[in-house]
Amino acid sequence: MPVRTRFAPSPTGRLHLGHVLAARTAHALAREAEGIFLLRHEDIDGPRVRVEFYRDIEGDLKWLGLQWDEEPLRQTTRNAAYEEALATLQKQGLVYPCFCTRREIQEEWARMGAAPQGDQTPVYPGTCRNLTTSERDEKLASGAAHAWRLDSRKSIERTGPIAFHDIRFGEIFVNSDLLGDAVLSRKDIGPAYHLAVVVDDAFQEITHVTRGDDLLLSTHVHRQLQVLLGLPEPIYLHHRLMSDEAGKRLSKRHNSLSVATLRAAGLGPHEVLAQTNQAFDWRD
Ligand code: GLU
């Protein structure tokens, strides 16, 4: 099977060095195997998406020499496929509606003595998983806004023990407790990241999913969804993250390290790519 990889940015900002590393990794893996490198705009994040960023992202990638091979895919054109996947999980009783507000979840954590620590938030306390059928039906009938969460325990019972293979980390067994009952469809935008990414990786026949190791925990959910939805299993590569001189992770807030800024400062494409060299080699 030919290698197919993808770079999947959200058009919610300009590309920064972290994106350059992600794009370069996916591109290199495809090119080394004479495979296909794809671009997917993960643009379902409603109000944060801005139309000029599609063009900017494509412009920056071309300038860097990271040319993709097929028409870029936009997730906003794919909602019907995500809804269908959600309906499949609903039919199997593996998802449940969650009516909690963010505030209610935080209050529940406080009651449990589970406070968020830095970037790490405790998992969803399961409030709506424990609703009775009549409580649930009543809320649904009243039109209350709700998300849909994966019932992680039922899900792992259904799949049995499963694992995924990562080029850097080797075999990793899925632990369904790590992310708890992940949101698959949001109150505000409908089908969301975890579901969309899995459906689209299968649709685009991605053989190697490459992304930063900050998303390693998400893959535990993705692997479950692949099994539950009968989708093929890709190989993973969770690459290192770019960090600044103080060792802090780069994010979109670091405007000074956007490709646009580095370009404007007179750097050429090779110099910008070279700034990701340290984190680029995943083989060691
Ligand atoms: N849209 C995600 C991001 O920008 C990509 C995640 C993935 O590659 O699965 O972080």
mmCIF file of C-alpha atoms and ligand atoms in Angstrom:
data_model
loop_
_atom_site.group_PDB
_atom_site.id
_atom_site.type_symbol
_atom_site.label_atom_id
_atom_site.label_comp_id
_atom_site.label_asym_id
_atom_site.label_seq_id
_atom_site.Cartn_x
_atom_site.Cartn_y
_atom_site.Cartn_z
ATOM 1 C CA MET A 1 0.000 0.000 0.000
ATOM 2 C CA PRO A 2 1.491 3.411 -0.906
ATOM 3 C CA VAL A 3 2.342 5.636 2.041
ATOM 4 C CA ARG A 4 -0.116 8.506 2.512
ATOM 5 C CA THR A 5 0.441 11.201 5.128
ATOM 6 C CA ARG A 6 -1.263 14.469 5.929
ATOM 7 C CA PHE A 7 -0.690 17.818 7.539
ATOM 8 C CA ALA A 8 -3.890 18.955 9.241
ATOM 9 C CA PRO A 9 -3.723 22.538 10.529
ATOM 10 C CA SER A 10 -6.697 24.547 11.728
ATOM 11 C CA PRO A 11 -7.094 27.808 9.823
ATOM 12 C CA THR A 12 -7.332 29.765 13.058
ATOM 13 C CA GLY A 13 -3.968 31.495 12.749
ATOM 14 C CA ARG A 14 -0.739 31.761 10.772
ATOM 15 C CA LEU A 15 1.689 28.832 10.684
ATOM 16 C CA HIS A 16 4.382 28.924 13.346
ATOM 17 C CA LEU A 17 7.467 26.774 13.760
ATOM 18 C CA GLY A 18 5.507 24.003 15.467
ATOM 19 C CA HIS A 19 3.394 23.670 12.324
ATOM 20 C CA VAL A 20 6.492 23.747 10.142
ATOM 21 C CA LEU A 21 7.849 20.776 12.058
ATOM 22 C CA ALA A 22 4.535 18.885 11.770
ATOM 23 C CA ALA A 23 4.214 19.603 8.038
ATOM 24 C CA ARG A 24 7.841 18.757 7.376
ATOM 25 C CA THR A 25 7.540 15.456 9.243
ATOM 26 C CA ALA A 26 4.469 14.339 7.282
ATOM 27 C CA HIS A 27 6.044 15.523 4.028
ATOM 28 C CA ALA A 28 9.354 13.724 4.673
ATOM 29 C CA LEU A 29 7.686 10.451 5.595
ATOM 30 C CA ALA A 30 5.701 10.520 2.353
ATOM 31 C CA ARG A 31 8.583 11.624 0.136
ATOM 32 C CA GLU A 32 11.028 9.033 1.550
ATOM 33 C CA ALA A 33 8.567 6.326 0.561
ATOM 34 C CA GLU A 34 7.609 7.985 -2.735
ATOM 35 C CA GLY A 35 4.161 8.319 -1.238
ATOM 36 C CA ILE A 36 1.486 10.984 -1.143
ATOM 37 C CA PHE A 37 1.420 14.043 1.125
ATOM 38 C CA LEU A 38 -1.959 15.675 1.741
ATOM 39 C CA LEU A 39 -3.230 18.893 3.251
ATOM 40 C CA ARG A 40 -6.398 18.947 5.329
ATOM 41 C CA HIS A 41 -7.889 22.127 6.732
ATOM 42 C CA GLU A 42 -9.401 21.242 10.105
ATOM 43 C CA ASP A 43 -11.817 24.119 9.917
ATOM 44 C CA ILE A 44 -14.756 22.989 12.046
ATOM 45 C CA ASP A 45 -13.833 25.214 14.962
ATOM 46 C CA GLY A 46 -16.544 27.736 14.053
ATOM 47 C CA PRO A 47 -15.833 31.319 15.058
ATOM 48 C CA ARG A 48 -12.065 30.913 15.387
ATOM 49 C CA VAL A 49 -11.654 30.060 11.693
ATOM 50 C CA ARG A 50 -10.859 32.987 9.423
ATOM 51 C CA VAL A 51 -11.033 32.820 5.654
ATOM 52 C CA GLU A 52 -7.639 34.431 4.976
ATOM 53 C CA PHE A 53 -5.801 31.720 6.937
ATOM 54 C CA TYR A 54 -6.546 29.010 4.335
ATOM 55 C CA ARG A 55 -4.692 31.069 1.760
ATOM 56 C CA ASP A 56 -1.908 32.024 4.164
ATOM 57 C CA ILE A 57 -1.310 28.417 5.222
ATOM 58 C CA GLU A 58 -1.176 27.232 1.621
ATOM 59 C CA GLY A 59 1.103 30.132 0.684
ATOM 60 C CA ASP A 60 3.517 29.421 3.547
ATOM 61 C CA LEU A 61 3.656 25.695 2.735
ATOM 62 C CA LYS A 62 4.410 26.362 -0.929
ATOM 63 C CA TRP A 63 7.071 28.881 0.022
ATOM 64 C CA LEU A 64 8.656 26.257 2.296
ATOM 65 C CA GLY A 65 8.642 23.773 -0.591
ATOM 66 C CA LEU A 66 6.191 21.462 1.194
ATOM 67 C CA GLN A 67 3.858 20.951 -1.747
ATOM 68 C CA TRP A 68 0.864 18.678 -1.212
ATOM 69 C CA ASP A 69 -0.332 16.249 -3.839
ATOM 70 C CA GLU A 70 -4.127 16.302 -4.015
ATOM 71 C CA GLU A 71 -6.872 18.894 -3.593
ATOM 72 C CA PRO A 72 -6.833 20.045 0.071
ATOM 73 C CA LEU A 73 -9.752 18.672 2.067
ATOM 74 C CA ARG A 74 -11.880 21.008 4.196
ATOM 75 C CA GLN A 75 -13.614 19.430 7.158
ATOM 76 C CA THR A 76 -16.538 21.809 6.812
ATOM 77 C CA THR A 77 -17.535 19.853 3.679
ATOM 78 C CA ARG A 78 -17.598 16.575 5.566
ATOM 79 C CA ASN A 79 -20.259 17.037 8.221
ATOM 80 C CA ALA A 80 -22.582 14.364 6.809
ATOM 81 C CA ALA A 81 -19.838 11.733 7.200
ATOM 82 C CA TYR A 82 -19.221 12.760 10.824
ATOM 83 C CA GLU A 83 -22.948 12.686 11.611
ATOM 84 C CA GLU A 84 -23.161 9.212 10.116
ATOM 85 C CA ALA A 85 -20.286 8.005 12.307
ATOM 86 C CA LEU A 86 -21.948 9.531 15.359
ATOM 87 C CA ALA A 87 -25.230 7.824 14.462
ATOM 88 C CA THR A 88 -23.389 4.476 14.226
ATOM 89 C CA LEU A 89 -22.059 4.942 17.757
ATOM 90 C CA GLN A 90 -25.480 6.081 19.005
ATOM 91 C CA LYS A 91 -27.071 2.929 17.605
ATOM 92 C CA GLN A 92 -24.519 0.846 19.480
ATOM 93 C CA GLY A 93 -25.268 2.741 22.718
ATOM 94 C CA LEU A 94 -21.639 3.816 23.037
ATOM 95 C CA VAL A 95 -22.234 7.558 23.323
ATOM 96 C CA TYR A 96 -24.494 9.558 25.597
ATOM 97 C CA PRO A 97 -25.782 13.139 25.568
ATOM 98 C CA CYS A 98 -24.067 15.425 28.069
ATOM 99 C CA PHE A 99 -25.965 18.490 29.230
ATOM 100 C CA CYS A 100 -23.323 19.784 31.650
ATOM 101 C CA THR A 101 -22.051 23.311 31.402
ATOM 102 C CA ARG A 102 -18.357 23.991 31.919
ATOM 103 C CA ARG A 103 -19.251 25.542 35.245
ATOM 104 C CA GLU A 104 -21.143 22.458 36.426
ATOM 105 C CA ILE A 105 -18.187 20.261 35.532
ATOM 106 C CA GLN A 106 -15.838 22.537 37.474
ATOM 107 C CA GLU A 107 -18.161 22.488 40.481
ATOM 108 C CA GLU A 108 -18.265 18.706 40.350
ATOM 109 C CA TRP A 109 -14.466 18.544 40.263
ATOM 110 C CA ALA A 110 -14.332 20.876 43.253
ATOM 111 C CA ARG A 111 -16.724 18.598 45.159
ATOM 112 C CA MET A 112 -14.501 15.635 44.309
ATOM 113 C CA GLY A 113 -11.377 17.548 45.314
ATOM 114 C CA ALA A 114 -9.996 17.178 41.777
ATOM 115 C CA ALA A 115 -8.579 20.514 40.712
ATOM 116 C CA PRO A 116 -7.105 21.266 37.280
ATOM 117 C CA GLN A 117 -3.305 21.407 37.470
ATOM 118 C CA GLY A 118 -1.675 23.686 34.928
ATOM 119 C CA ASP A 119 -2.554 22.397 31.466
ATOM 120 C CA GLN A 120 -3.915 19.183 32.912
ATOM 121 C CA THR A 121 -7.592 18.990 33.666
ATOM 122 C CA PRO A 122 -9.163 16.030 35.443
ATOM 123 C CA VAL A 123 -11.347 13.808 33.277
ATOM 124 C CA TYR A 124 -15.077 14.444 32.962
ATOM 125 C CA PRO A 125 -16.707 13.232 36.209
ATOM 126 C CA GLY A 126 -19.363 11.224 34.379
ATOM 127 C CA THR A 127 -22.401 13.137 35.655
ATOM 128 C CA CYS A 128 -24.524 12.589 32.532
ATOM 129 C CA ARG A 129 -23.360 9.018 32.047
ATOM 130 C CA ASN A 130 -25.251 8.244 35.232
ATOM 131 C CA LEU A 131 -28.582 9.791 34.209
ATOM 132 C CA THR A 132 -31.499 7.397 34.060
ATOM 133 C CA THR A 133 -33.143 6.798 30.697
ATOM 134 C CA SER A 134 -36.172 8.842 31.715
ATOM 135 C CA GLU A 135 -34.037 11.749 32.963
ATOM 136 C CA ARG A 136 -32.155 11.691 29.692
ATOM 137 C CA ASP A 137 -35.300 11.487 27.558
ATOM 138 C CA GLU A 138 -36.886 14.315 29.481
ATOM 139 C CA LYS A 139 -33.910 16.589 28.942
ATOM 140 C CA LEU A 140 -33.692 15.714 25.263
ATOM 141 C CA ALA A 141 -37.424 16.315 24.823
ATOM 142 C CA SER A 142 -37.078 19.738 26.463
ATOM 143 C CA GLY A 143 -34.551 20.672 23.776
ATOM 144 C CA ALA A 144 -31.691 21.199 26.271
ATOM 145 C CA ALA A 145 -28.352 21.872 24.552
ATOM 146 C CA HIS A 146 -26.076 18.851 24.714
ATOM 147 C CA ALA A 147 -22.770 17.419 23.613
ATOM 148 C CA TRP A 148 -22.215 13.719 22.857
ATOM 149 C CA ARG A 149 -19.574 11.863 24.821
ATOM 150 C CA LEU A 150 -18.007 8.485 24.191
ATOM 151 C CA ASP A 151 -18.749 6.101 27.043
ATOM 152 C CA SER A 152 -15.126 5.073 27.485
ATOM 153 C CA ARG A 153 -15.809 2.072 29.701
ATOM 154 C CA LYS A 154 -18.469 0.583 27.451
ATOM 155 C CA SER A 155 -16.254 1.312 24.502
ATOM 156 C CA ILE A 156 -13.253 -0.596 25.823
ATOM 157 C CA GLU A 157 -15.500 -3.456 26.905
ATOM 158 C CA ARG A 158 -16.694 -3.651 23.332
ATOM 159 C CA THR A 159 -13.268 -3.470 21.709
ATOM 160 C CA GLY A 160 -11.375 -5.619 24.205
ATOM 161 C CA PRO A 161 -7.662 -4.838 24.740
ATOM 162 C CA ILE A 162 -6.284 -2.852 21.805
ATOM 163 C CA ALA A 163 -3.057 -1.067 20.964
ATOM 164 C CA PHE A 164 -1.490 1.209 18.391
ATOM 165 C CA HIS A 165 1.975 1.348 16.939
ATOM 166 C CA ASP A 166 4.066 4.492 17.112
ATOM 167 C CA ILE A 167 7.336 4.820 15.195
ATOM 168 C CA ARG A 168 8.988 6.654 18.109
ATOM 169 C CA PHE A 169 7.383 4.966 21.107
ATOM 170 C CA GLY A 170 6.637 1.437 19.837
ATOM 171 C CA GLU A 171 3.531 -0.484 20.852
ATOM 172 C CA ILE A 172 1.170 1.446 23.122
ATOM 173 C CA PHE A 173 -1.816 -0.214 24.764
ATOM 174 C CA VAL A 174 -5.006 1.812 24.783
ATOM 175 C CA ASN A 175 -6.000 3.013 28.218
ATOM 176 C CA SER A 176 -9.568 4.234 28.013
ATOM 177 C CA ASP A 177 -9.361 6.026 31.370
ATOM 178 C CA LEU A 178 -6.726 8.513 30.250
ATOM 179 C CA LEU A 179 -9.064 10.961 28.549
ATOM 180 C CA GLY A 180 -12.253 9.779 30.218
ATOM 181 C CA ASP A 181 -15.475 10.190 28.251
ATOM 182 C CA ALA A 182 -14.240 12.387 25.408
ATOM 183 C CA VAL A 183 -16.566 14.808 23.640
ATOM 184 C CA LEU A 184 -17.229 13.631 20.082
ATOM 185 C CA SER A 185 -19.843 16.221 19.216
ATOM 186 C CA ARG A 186 -19.945 19.658 20.800
ATOM 187 C CA LYS A 187 -22.919 21.728 21.880
ATOM 188 C CA ASP A 188 -21.892 24.619 19.686
ATOM 189 C CA ILE A 189 -20.334 23.147 16.528
ATOM 190 C CA GLY A 190 -21.588 19.536 16.398
ATOM 191 C CA PRO A 191 -19.117 16.750 15.436
ATOM 192 C CA ALA A 192 -15.698 17.728 16.728
ATOM 193 C CA TYR A 193 -12.001 16.915 16.524
ATOM 194 C CA HIS A 194 -11.756 13.317 17.815
ATOM 195 C CA LEU A 195 -14.518 12.058 15.560
ATOM 196 C CA ALA A 196 -13.668 14.161 12.506
ATOM 197 C CA VAL A 197 -9.980 13.273 12.520
ATOM 198 C CA VAL A 198 -10.661 9.540 12.646
ATOM 199 C CA VAL A 199 -13.324 9.639 9.939
ATOM 200 C CA ASP A 200 -11.134 11.748 7.659
ATOM 201 C CA ASP A 201 -7.920 9.801 8.162
ATOM 202 C CA ALA A 202 -9.845 6.757 6.948
ATOM 203 C CA PHE A 203 -11.542 8.675 4.109
ATOM 204 C CA GLN A 204 -8.203 10.012 2.866
ATOM 205 C CA GLU A 205 -6.623 6.562 3.292
ATOM 206 C CA ILE A 206 -3.901 7.912 5.541
ATOM 207 C CA THR A 207 -1.408 5.139 6.304
ATOM 208 C CA HIS A 208 0.808 7.185 8.685
ATOM 209 C CA VAL A 209 -0.676 9.721 11.065
ATOM 210 C CA THR A 210 1.988 12.187 12.175
ATOM 211 C CA ARG A 211 1.426 14.837 14.830
ATOM 212 C CA GLY A 212 2.963 16.358 17.938
ATOM 213 C CA ASP A 213 3.340 14.227 21.043
ATOM 214 C CA ASP A 214 1.009 16.608 22.890
ATOM 215 C CA LEU A 215 -1.746 14.651 21.119
ATOM 216 C CA LEU A 216 -0.570 11.221 22.240
ATOM 217 C CA LEU A 217 -3.418 10.882 24.742
ATOM 218 C CA SER A 218 -5.982 11.652 22.045
ATOM 219 C CA THR A 219 -4.769 8.667 20.057
ATOM 220 C CA HIS A 220 -6.095 6.381 22.798
ATOM 221 C CA VAL A 221 -9.572 7.664 21.935
ATOM 222 C CA HIS A 222 -8.933 7.604 18.186
ATOM 223 C CA ARG A 223 -7.854 3.996 18.218
ATOM 224 C CA GLN A 224 -11.042 3.006 20.044
ATOM 225 C CA LEU A 225 -13.140 4.907 17.514
ATOM 226 C CA GLN A 226 -11.370 3.204 14.610
ATOM 227 C CA VAL A 227 -12.207 -0.215 16.025
ATOM 228 C CA LEU A 228 -15.794 0.712 16.898
ATOM 229 C CA LEU A 229 -16.418 2.201 13.450
ATOM 230 C CA GLY A 230 -14.611 -0.565 11.565
ATOM 231 C CA LEU A 231 -11.957 1.775 10.133
ATOM 232 C CA PRO A 232 -8.390 0.784 9.193
ATOM 233 C CA GLU A 233 -5.531 1.234 11.652
ATOM 234 C CA PRO A 234 -2.831 3.725 10.632
ATOM 235 C CA ILE A 235 0.733 3.734 11.941
ATOM 236 C CA TYR A 236 1.474 6.711 14.205
ATOM 237 C CA LEU A 237 4.368 9.027 14.651
ATOM 238 C CA HIS A 238 4.011 11.426 17.566
ATOM 239 C CA HIS A 239 6.929 13.735 17.010
ATOM 240 C CA ARG A 240 8.675 16.001 19.487
ATOM 241 C CA LEU A 241 7.420 19.523 20.005
ATOM 242 C CA MET A 242 9.244 22.695 19.227
ATOM 243 C CA SER A 243 10.232 24.667 22.268
ATOM 244 C CA ASP A 244 11.663 28.124 22.772
ATOM 245 C CA GLU A 245 15.047 28.822 24.333
ATOM 246 C CA ALA A 246 13.608 28.535 27.820
ATOM 247 C CA GLY A 247 12.281 25.079 26.940
ATOM 248 C CA LYS A 248 8.656 26.249 26.834
ATOM 249 C CA ARG A 249 6.378 24.733 24.233
ATOM 250 C CA LEU A 250 5.660 26.924 21.228
ATOM 251 C CA SER A 251 2.099 27.821 20.527
ATOM 252 C CA LYS A 252 0.193 30.092 18.204
ATOM 253 C CA ARG A 253 0.639 32.865 20.748
ATOM 254 C CA HIS A 254 4.304 33.085 19.765
ATOM 255 C CA ASN A 255 3.719 35.430 16.865
ATOM 256 C CA SER A 256 7.381 36.230 16.581
ATOM 257 C CA LEU A 257 7.970 32.681 15.392
ATOM 258 C CA SER A 258 5.336 32.600 12.696
ATOM 259 C CA VAL A 259 6.583 31.765 9.211
ATOM 260 C CA ALA A 260 5.284 35.160 8.087
ATOM 261 C CA THR A 261 7.419 37.007 10.636
ATOM 262 C CA LEU A 262 10.541 34.991 9.870
ATOM 263 C CA ARG A 263 9.975 35.573 6.163
ATOM 264 C CA ALA A 264 9.509 39.282 6.713
ATOM 265 C CA ALA A 265 12.763 39.309 8.695
ATOM 266 C CA GLY A 266 14.533 38.113 5.545
ATOM 267 C CA LEU A 267 14.961 34.385 6.242
ATOM 268 C CA GLY A 268 14.724 31.996 3.293
ATOM 269 C CA PRO A 269 12.738 28.728 3.285
ATOM 270 C CA HIS A 270 15.776 26.581 4.113
ATOM 271 C CA GLU A 271 16.654 28.750 7.072
ATOM 272 C CA VAL A 272 13.119 28.530 8.406
ATOM 273 C CA LEU A 273 13.067 24.745 7.960
ATOM 274 C CA ALA A 274 16.459 24.520 9.652
ATOM 275 C CA GLN A 275 14.994 26.079 12.781
ATOM 276 C CA THR A 276 13.065 22.850 13.302
ATOM 277 C CA ASN A 277 16.086 20.565 12.818
ATOM 278 C CA GLN A 278 16.593 19.806 16.466
ATOM 279 C CA ALA A 279 13.122 18.375 16.929
ATOM 280 C CA PHE A 280 12.888 16.878 13.454
ATOM 281 C CA ASP A 281 14.731 13.612 13.735
ATOM 282 C CA TRP A 282 12.369 11.081 15.247
ATOM 283 C CA ARG A 283 14.620 8.091 14.635
ATOM 284 C CA ASP A 284 16.897 8.569 17.626
HETATM 285 N N1 GLU B 1 -5.806 20.134 13.689
HETATM 286 C C1 GLU B 1 -4.907 19.551 14.624
HETATM 287 C C2 GLU B 1 -3.904 20.598 15.081
HETATM 288 O O1 GLU B 1 -3.771 21.629 14.417
HETATM 289 C C3 GLU B 1 -4.187 18.398 13.980
HETATM 290 C C4 GLU B 1 -4.213 17.223 14.797
HETATM 291 C C5 GLU B 1 -3.828 15.953 14.063
HETATM 292 O O2 GLU B 1 -2.896 15.975 13.253
HETATM 293 O O3 GLU B 1 -4.455 14.944 14.302
HETATM 294 O O4 GLU B 1 -3.280 20.434 16.088
#
